[in-house]
CSV table of C-alpha atoms and ligand atoms in Angstrom, one decimal:
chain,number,residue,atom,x,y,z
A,1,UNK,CA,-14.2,42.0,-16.1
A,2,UNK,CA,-11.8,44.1,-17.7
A,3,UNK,CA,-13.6,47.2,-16.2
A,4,UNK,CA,-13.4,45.7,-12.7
A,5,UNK,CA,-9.7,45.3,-12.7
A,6,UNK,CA,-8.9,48.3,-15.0
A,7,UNK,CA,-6.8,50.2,-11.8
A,8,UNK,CA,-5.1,47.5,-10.6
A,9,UNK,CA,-1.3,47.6,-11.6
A,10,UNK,CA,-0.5,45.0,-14.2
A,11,UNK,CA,2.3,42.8,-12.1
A,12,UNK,CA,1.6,39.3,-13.2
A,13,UNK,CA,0.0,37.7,-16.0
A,14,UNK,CA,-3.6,36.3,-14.4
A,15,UNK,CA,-6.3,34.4,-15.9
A,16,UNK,CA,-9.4,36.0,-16.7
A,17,UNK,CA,-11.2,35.4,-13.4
A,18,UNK,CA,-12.2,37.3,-9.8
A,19,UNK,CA,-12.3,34.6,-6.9
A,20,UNK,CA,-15.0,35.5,-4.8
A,21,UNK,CA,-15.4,32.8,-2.4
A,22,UNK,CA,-13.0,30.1,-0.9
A,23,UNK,CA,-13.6,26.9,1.6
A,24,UNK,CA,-11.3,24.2,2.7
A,25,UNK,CA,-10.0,23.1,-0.8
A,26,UNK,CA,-12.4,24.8,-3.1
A,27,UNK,CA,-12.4,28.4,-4.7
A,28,UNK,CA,-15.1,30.2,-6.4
A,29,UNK,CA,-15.1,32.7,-9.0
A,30,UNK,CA,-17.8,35.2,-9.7
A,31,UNK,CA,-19.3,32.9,-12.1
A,32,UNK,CA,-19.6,30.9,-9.3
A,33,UNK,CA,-17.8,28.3,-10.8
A,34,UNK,CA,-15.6,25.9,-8.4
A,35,UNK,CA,-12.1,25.2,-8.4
A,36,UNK,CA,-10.3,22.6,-6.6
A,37,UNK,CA,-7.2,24.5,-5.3
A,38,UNK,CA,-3.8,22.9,-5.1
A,39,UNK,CA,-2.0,25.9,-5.1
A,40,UNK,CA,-3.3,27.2,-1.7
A,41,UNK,CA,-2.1,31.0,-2.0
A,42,UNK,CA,1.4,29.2,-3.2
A,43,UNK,CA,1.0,27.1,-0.3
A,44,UNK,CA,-0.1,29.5,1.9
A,45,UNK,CA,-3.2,28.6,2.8
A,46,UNK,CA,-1.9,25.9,5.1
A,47,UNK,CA,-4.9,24.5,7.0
A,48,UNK,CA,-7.2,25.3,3.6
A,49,UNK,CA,-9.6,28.4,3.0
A,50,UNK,CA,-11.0,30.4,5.8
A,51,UNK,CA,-10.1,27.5,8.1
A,52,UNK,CA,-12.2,27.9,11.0
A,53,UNK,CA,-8.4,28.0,13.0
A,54,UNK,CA,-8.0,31.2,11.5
A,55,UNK,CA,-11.6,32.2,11.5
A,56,UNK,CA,-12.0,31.9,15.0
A,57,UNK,CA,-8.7,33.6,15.9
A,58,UNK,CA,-9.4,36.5,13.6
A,59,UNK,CA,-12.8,37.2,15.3
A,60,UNK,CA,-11.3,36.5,18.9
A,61,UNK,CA,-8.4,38.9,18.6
A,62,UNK,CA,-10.2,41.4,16.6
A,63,UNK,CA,-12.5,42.2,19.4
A,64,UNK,CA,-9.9,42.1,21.5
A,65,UNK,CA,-7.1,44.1,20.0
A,66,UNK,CA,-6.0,44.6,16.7
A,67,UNK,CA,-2.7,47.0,16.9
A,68,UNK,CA,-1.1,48.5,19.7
A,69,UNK,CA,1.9,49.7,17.2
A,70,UNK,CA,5.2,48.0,18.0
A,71,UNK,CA,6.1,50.5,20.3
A,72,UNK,CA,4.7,48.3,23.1
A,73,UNK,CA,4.1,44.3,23.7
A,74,UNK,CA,0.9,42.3,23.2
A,75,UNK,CA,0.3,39.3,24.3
A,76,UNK,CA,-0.3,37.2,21.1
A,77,UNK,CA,3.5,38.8,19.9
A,78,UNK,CA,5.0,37.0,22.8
A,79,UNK,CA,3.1,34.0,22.4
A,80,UNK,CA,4.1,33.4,19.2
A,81,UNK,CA,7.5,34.3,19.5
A,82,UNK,CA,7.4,31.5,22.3
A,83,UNK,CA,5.8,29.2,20.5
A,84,UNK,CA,8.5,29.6,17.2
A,85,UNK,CA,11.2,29.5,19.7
A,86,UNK,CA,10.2,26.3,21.2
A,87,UNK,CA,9.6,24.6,18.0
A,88,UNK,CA,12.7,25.8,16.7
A,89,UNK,CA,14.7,25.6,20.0
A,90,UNK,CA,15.9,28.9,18.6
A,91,UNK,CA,16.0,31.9,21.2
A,92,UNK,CA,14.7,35.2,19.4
A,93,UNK,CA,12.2,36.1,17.2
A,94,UNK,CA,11.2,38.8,15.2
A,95,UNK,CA,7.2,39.1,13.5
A,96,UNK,CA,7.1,40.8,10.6
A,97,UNK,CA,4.4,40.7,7.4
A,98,UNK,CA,6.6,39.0,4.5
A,99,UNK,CA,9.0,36.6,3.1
A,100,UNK,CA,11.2,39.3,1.4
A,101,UNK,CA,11.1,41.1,4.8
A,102,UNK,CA,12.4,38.5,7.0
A,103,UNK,CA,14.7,37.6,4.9
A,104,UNK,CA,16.0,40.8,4.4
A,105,UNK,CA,16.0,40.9,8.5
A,106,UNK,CA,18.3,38.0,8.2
A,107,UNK,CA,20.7,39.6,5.8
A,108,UNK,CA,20.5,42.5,7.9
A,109,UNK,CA,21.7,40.3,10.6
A,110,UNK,CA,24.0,38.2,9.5
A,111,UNK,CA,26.0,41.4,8.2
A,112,UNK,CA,25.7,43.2,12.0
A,113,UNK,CA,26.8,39.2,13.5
A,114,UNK,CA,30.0,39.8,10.5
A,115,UNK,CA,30.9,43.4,11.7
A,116,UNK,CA,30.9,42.5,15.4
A,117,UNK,CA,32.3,39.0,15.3
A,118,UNK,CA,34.2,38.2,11.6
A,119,UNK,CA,36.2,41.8,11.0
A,120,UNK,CA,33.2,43.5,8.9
A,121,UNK,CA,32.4,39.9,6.7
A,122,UNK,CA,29.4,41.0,5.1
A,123,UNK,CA,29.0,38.4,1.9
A,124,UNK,CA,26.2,35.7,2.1
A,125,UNK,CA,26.9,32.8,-0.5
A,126,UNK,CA,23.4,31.6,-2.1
A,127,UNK,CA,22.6,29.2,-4.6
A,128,UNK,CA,21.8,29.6,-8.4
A,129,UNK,CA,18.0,29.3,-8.7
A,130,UNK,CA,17.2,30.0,-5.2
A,131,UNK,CA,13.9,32.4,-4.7
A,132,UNK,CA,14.4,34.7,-1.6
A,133,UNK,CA,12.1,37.4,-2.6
A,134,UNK,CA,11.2,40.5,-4.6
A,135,UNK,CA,12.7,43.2,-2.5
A,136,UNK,CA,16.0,44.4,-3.9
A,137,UNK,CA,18.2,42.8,-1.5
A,138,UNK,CA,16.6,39.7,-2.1
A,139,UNK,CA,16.0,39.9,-5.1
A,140,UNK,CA,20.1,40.6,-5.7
A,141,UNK,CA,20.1,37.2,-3.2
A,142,UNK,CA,18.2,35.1,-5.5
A,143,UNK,CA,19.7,33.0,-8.1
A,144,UNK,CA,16.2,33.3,-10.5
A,145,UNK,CA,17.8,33.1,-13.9
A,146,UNK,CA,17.2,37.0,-15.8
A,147,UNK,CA,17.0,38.4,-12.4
A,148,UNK,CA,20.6,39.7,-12.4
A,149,UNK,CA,20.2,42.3,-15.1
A,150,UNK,CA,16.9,43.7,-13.1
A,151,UNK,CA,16.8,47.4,-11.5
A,152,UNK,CA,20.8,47.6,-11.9
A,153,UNK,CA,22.4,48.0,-9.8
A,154,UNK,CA,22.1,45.2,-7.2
A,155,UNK,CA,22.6,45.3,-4.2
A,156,UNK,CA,26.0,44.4,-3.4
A,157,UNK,CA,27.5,41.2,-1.2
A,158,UNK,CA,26.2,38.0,-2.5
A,159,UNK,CA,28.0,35.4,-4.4
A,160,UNK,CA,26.0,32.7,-6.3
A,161,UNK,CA,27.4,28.8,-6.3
A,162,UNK,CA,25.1,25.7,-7.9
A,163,UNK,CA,22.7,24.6,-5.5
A,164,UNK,CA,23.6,22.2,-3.2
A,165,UNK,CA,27.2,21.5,-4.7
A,166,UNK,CA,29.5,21.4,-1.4
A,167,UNK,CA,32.9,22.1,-3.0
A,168,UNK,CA,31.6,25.0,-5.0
A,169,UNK,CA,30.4,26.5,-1.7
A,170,UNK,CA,33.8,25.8,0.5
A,171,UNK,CA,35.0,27.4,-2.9
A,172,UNK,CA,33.3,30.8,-2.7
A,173,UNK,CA,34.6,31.2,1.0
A,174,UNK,CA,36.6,34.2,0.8
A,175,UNK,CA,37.3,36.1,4.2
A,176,UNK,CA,34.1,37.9,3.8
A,177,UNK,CA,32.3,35.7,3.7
A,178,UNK,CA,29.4,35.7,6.6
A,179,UNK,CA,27.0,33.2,5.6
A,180,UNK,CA,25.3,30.8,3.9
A,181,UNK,CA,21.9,31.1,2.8
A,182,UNK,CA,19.6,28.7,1.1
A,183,UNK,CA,16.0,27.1,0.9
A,184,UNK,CA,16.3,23.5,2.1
A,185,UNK,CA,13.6,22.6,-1.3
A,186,UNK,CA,13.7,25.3,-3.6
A,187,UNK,CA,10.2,25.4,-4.2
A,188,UNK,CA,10.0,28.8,-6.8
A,189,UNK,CA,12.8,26.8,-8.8
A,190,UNK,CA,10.6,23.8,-9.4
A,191,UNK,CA,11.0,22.0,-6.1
A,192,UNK,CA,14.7,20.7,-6.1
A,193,UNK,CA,15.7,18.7,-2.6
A,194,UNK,CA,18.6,19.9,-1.0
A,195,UNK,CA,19.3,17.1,0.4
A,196,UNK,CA,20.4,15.7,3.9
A,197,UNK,CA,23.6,14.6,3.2
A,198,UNK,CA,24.4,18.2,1.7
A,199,UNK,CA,22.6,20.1,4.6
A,200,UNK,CA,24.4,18.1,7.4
A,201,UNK,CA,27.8,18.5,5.5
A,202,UNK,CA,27.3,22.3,4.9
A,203,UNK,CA,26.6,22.7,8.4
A,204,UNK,CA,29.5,21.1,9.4
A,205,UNK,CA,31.6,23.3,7.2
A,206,UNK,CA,30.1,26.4,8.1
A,207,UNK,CA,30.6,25.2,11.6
A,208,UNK,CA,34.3,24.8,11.2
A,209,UNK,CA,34.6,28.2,9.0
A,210,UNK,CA,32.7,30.4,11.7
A,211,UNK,CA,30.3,31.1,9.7
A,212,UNK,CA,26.3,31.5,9.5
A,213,UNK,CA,23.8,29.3,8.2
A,214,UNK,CA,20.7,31.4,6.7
A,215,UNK,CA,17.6,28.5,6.1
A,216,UNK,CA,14.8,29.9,4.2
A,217,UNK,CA,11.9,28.3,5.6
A,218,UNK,CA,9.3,30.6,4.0
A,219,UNK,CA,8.3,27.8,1.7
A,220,UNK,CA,9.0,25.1,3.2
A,221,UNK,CA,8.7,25.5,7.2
A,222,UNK,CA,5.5,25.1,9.6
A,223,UNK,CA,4.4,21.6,8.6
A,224,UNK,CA,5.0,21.8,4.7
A,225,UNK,CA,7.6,18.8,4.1
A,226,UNK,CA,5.5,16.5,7.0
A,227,UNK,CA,8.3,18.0,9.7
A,228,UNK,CA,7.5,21.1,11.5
A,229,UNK,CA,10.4,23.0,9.6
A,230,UNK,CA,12.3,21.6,6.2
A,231,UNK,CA,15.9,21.0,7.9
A,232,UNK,CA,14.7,18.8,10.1
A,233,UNK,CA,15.0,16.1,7.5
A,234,UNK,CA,18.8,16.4,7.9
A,235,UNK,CA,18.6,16.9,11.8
A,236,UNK,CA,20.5,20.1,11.4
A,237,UNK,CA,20.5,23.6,13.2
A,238,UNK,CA,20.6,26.8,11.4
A,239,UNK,CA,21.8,29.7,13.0
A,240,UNK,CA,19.0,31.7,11.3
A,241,UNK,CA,15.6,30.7,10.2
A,242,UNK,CA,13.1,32.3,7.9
A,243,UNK,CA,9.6,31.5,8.2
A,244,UNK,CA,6.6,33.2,5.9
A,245,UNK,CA,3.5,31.8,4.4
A,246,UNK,CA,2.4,29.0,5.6
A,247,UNK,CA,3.1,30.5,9.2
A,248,UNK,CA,-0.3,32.9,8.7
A,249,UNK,CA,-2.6,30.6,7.2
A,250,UNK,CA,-3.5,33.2,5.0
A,251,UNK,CA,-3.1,36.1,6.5
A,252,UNK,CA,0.5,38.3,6.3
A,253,UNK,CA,3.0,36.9,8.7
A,254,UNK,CA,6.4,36.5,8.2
A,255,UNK,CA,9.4,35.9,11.1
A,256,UNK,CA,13.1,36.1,11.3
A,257,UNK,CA,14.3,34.0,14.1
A,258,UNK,CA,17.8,34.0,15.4
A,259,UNK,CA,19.7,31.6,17.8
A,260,UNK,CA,21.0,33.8,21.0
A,261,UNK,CA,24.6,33.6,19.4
A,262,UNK,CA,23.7,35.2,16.8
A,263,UNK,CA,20.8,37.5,18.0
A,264,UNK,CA,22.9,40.8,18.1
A,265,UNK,CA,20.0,43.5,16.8
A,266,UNK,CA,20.2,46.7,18.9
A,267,UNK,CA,17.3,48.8,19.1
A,268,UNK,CA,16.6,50.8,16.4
A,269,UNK,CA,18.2,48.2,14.1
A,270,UNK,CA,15.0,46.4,13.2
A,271,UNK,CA,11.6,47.4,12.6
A,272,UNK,CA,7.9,48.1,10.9
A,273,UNK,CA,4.6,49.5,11.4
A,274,UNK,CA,2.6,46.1,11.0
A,275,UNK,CA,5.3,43.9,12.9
A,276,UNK,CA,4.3,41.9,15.6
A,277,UNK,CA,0.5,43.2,15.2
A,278,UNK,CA,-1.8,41.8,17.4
A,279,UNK,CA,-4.1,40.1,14.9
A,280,UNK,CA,-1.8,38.2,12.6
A,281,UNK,CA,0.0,37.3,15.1
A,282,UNK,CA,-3.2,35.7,17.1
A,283,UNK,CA,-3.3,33.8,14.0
A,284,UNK,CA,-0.3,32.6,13.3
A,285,UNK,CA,-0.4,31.3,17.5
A,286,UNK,CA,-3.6,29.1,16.1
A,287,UNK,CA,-1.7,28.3,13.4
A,288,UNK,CA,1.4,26.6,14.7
A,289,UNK,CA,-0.7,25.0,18.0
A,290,UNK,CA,-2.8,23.5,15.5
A,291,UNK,CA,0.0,22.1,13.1
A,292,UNK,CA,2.2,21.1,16.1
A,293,UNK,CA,-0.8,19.2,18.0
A,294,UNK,CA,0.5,15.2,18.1
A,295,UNK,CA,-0.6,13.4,14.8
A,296,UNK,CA,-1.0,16.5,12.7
A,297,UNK,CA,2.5,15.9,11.2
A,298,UNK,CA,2.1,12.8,10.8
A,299,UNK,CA,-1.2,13.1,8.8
A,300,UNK,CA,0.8,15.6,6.3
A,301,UNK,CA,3.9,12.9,5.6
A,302,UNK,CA,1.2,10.2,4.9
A,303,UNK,CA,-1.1,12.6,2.8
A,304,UNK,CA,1.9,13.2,0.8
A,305,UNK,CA,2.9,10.4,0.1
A,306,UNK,CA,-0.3,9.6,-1.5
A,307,UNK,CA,-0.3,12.3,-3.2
A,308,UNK,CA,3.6,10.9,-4.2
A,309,UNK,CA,2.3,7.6,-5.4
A,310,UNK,CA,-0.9,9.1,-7.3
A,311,UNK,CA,1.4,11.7,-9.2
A,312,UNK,CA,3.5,8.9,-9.6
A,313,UNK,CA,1.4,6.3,-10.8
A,314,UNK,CA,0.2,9.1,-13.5
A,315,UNK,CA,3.6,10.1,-14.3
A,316,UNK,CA,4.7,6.1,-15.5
A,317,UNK,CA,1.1,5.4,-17.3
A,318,UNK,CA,2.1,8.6,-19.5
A,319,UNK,CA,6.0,8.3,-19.7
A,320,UNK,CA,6.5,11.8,-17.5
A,321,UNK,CA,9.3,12.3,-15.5
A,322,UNK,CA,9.7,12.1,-11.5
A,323,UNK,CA,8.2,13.4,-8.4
A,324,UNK,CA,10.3,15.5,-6.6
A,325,UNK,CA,9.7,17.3,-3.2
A,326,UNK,CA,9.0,16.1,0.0
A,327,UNK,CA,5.4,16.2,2.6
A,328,UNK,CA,2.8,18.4,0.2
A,329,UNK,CA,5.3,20.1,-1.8
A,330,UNK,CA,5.6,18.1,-4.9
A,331,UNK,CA,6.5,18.7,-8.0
A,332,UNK,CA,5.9,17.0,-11.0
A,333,UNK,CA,8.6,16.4,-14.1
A,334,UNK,CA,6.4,16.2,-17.4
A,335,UNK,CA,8.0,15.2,-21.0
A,336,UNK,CA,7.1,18.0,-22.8
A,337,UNK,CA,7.7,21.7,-21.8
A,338,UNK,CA,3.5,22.6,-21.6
A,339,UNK,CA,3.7,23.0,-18.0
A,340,UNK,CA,1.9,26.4,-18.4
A,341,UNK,CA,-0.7,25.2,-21.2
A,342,UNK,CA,-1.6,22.0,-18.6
A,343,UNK,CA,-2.0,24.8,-15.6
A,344,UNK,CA,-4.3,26.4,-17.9
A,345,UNK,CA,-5.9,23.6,-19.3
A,346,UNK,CA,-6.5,22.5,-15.6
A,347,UNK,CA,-8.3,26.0,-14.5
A,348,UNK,CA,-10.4,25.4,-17.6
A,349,UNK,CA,-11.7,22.1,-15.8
A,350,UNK,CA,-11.7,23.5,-12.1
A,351,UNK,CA,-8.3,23.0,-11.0
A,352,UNK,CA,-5.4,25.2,-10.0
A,353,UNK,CA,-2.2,23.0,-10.1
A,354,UNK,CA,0.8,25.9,-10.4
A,355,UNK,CA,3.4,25.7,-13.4
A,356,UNK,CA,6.8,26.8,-11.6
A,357,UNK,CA,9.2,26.1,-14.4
A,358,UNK,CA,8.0,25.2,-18.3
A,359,UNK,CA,8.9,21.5,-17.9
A,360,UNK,CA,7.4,21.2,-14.2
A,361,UNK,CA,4.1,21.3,-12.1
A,362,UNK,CA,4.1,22.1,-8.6
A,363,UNK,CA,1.2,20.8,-5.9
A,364,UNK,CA,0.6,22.7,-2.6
A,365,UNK,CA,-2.5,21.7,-1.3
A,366,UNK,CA,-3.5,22.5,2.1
A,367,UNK,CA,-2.2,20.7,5.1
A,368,UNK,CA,-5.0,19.1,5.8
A,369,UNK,CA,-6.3,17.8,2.5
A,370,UNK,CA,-7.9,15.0,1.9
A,371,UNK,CA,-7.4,11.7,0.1
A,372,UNK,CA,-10.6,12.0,-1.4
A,373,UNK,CA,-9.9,15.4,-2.6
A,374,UNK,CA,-6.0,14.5,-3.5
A,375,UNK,CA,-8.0,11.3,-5.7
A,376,UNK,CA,-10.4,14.0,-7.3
A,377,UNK,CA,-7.5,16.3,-8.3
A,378,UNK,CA,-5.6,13.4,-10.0
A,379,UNK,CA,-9.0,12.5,-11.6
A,380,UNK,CA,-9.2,15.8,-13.2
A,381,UNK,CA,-5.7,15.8,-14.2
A,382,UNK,CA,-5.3,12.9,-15.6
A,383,UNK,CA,-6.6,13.6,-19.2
A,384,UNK,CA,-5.4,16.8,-19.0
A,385,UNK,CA,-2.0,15.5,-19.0
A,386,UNK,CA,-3.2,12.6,-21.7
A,387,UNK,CA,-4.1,15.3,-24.1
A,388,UNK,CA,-1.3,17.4,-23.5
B,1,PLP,N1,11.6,32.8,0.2
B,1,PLP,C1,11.0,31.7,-0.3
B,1,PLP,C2,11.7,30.4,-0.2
B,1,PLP,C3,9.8,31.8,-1.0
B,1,PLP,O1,9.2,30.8,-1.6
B,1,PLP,C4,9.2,33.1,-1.1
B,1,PLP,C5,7.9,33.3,-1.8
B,1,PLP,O2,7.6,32.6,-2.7
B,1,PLP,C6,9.8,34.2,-0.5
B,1,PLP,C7,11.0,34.0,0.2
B,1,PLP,C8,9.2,35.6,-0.5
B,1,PLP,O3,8.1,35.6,0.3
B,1,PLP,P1,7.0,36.8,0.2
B,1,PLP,O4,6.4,36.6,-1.2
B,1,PLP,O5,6.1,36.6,1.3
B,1,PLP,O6,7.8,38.1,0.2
């Protein structure tokens, strides 16, 4: 083991283990021991291990086309950008490979929107705990506490308020301000609701200011909350939308879409080798059909809210805390701060349930789960967290 993964750079703390093998909601390691996976590629993985979506799409485009470079068109590039547009009733979209780089697309956008439109605004207000990525602008977005004294300096033009705290935000308006940007759950920070009545009432400021609202869907957008994107809940419309993750299935596909108001990118302004490729973006096309197909959505609000009332009925028989998220992002609040020894514990006995905060676990099982397999995982965690 330790000779196997002697050359790979040291960038997170893993668990002894080399997954070899994954199907639907299972994993394997080399032992070929099984684990039931409720972590999903932090919920990437959104219709389950080598769904046969994917599969299929992968070996249909493959043969077909894999790269053309983004110097010209393909046809699943415009077919996903159509589909995304549709589903967002946004007008432009840009494919590229990750969270971090759509959203740094979006900063990059709101600030050309500020010099053309507000007289050079260039800040974006985000929220204390938020998680845009690990790039340095969004890192230097992000509110992840100890971040701010990482690879000084920072870049420059964001100003933090508490999450989803209305007055501090019409507080941090200054007349550079650009935009707003914000997860609708902040699922890195332990899966903390927005909130409608927040979203609806910082769109109406932001509206009435001129400014832009930035939602970062990586987490939470294509299906994840039971809705095809997270802001749906408060029947709002960003200006700007970032989607990641989930939008692959499992394979590296990020966008940064833009309502035509705001959609001011000249050429030359916005770009990458791997964007728009031909193959992810076949995928991410079978992806969002699938997920947008009548009753699929449906399926994922009533999967989780039994996986709600399981977690739930666990957290009262032990005295833990809540259940917070919404669809199949859940997290839940446990008494003690062991979140990490229970995540542990739970690989021990084949499960991968992911410990986001100390005091917190978070579950992000595929999209298409089952009940049976959401009773198995609460089966196995059970005297986990009775032992804990
Ligand atoms: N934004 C949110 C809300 C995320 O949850 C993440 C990843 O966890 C990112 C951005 C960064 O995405 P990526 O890791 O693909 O760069």
């Amino acid at each position: 083991m330790n000779e196997q993964i002697r050359h790979v750079m040291k960038v997170a703390e893993r668990p002894p283990v080399v997954m070899v093998k994954g199907e639907g909601s299972w994993l394997w390691d080399a032992q070929g021991k099984r684990y039931l996976d409720f972590i999903q590629g932090w919920a990437v993985n959104s219709l389950g291990h080598s769904s046969p979506v994917v599969l299929d799409a992968l070996h249909a485009q493959s043969r077909r086309l894999i790269n053309c470079s983004p110097a010209y068109y393909n046809e699943p590039m415009a077919r996903l950008a159509d589909l995304v547009a549709t589903a967002s009733g946004l007008a432009d979209v840009y494919l590229c490979n990750s969270g971090a780089e759509a959203n740094e697309g979006a900063i990059k956008l709101a600030r050309k929107w500020g010099a053309r439109h507000r007289h050079g605004a260039f800040e974006i207000i985000t929220m204390d705990h938020g998680f845009h990525g690990r790039t340095l602008a969004t890192m230097s977005a992000s509110g992840k506490p100890g971040w701010d004294a990482m690879f000084e300096p920072k870049v420059p033009g964001f100003r933090k308020v508490p999450f989803a705290d209305i007055e501090a935000v019409k507080r941090a308006v200054t007349p550079s301000t650009v935009a707003v940007m914000l997860e609708p759950i902040q699922g890195e920070a332990g899966v903390f609701v927005a909130g409608d009545d927040f979203l609806r009432e910082l769109r109406r400021v932001t509206r009435a200011l001129g400014i832009l609202l930035i939602a970062d869907e990586i987490q939470t957008g294509i299906g994840r909350t039971g809705r095809m994107f997270g802001y749906e809940h408060a029947g709002i419309d960003p200006d700007i939308v970032t989607l990641g993750k989930g939008l692959g299935g499992g394979v590296p596909l990020a966008a940064l879409v833009a309502a035509e108001h705001v959609s001011c990118f000249e050429y030359g302004d916005q770009g990458g080798t791997f964007g728009g490729n031909a193959l992810m973006a076949a995928v991410g096309c079978a992806v969002v059909e699938t997920i947008a197909a009548s009753g699929f959505l449906d399926d994922v609000a009533e999967r989780g809210r039994y996986l709600h009332d399981g977690l739930q009925a666990i957290a009262t028989d032990l005295g833990h805390g809540e259940v917070r998220g919404r669809g199949l992002l859940l997290a839940l609040q446990l008494k003690n701060r062991d979140a990490a020894k229970v995540s542990r514990s739970a690989l021990d006995r084949g499960l991968l349930v992911n410990a986001p905060r100390p005091d917190s676990l978070r579950f992000m099982p595929s999209l298409v789960v089952s009940c049976d397999e959401i009773d198995e995982m609460l089966k196995l965690l059970r005297p986990i967290l009775e032992h804990s």
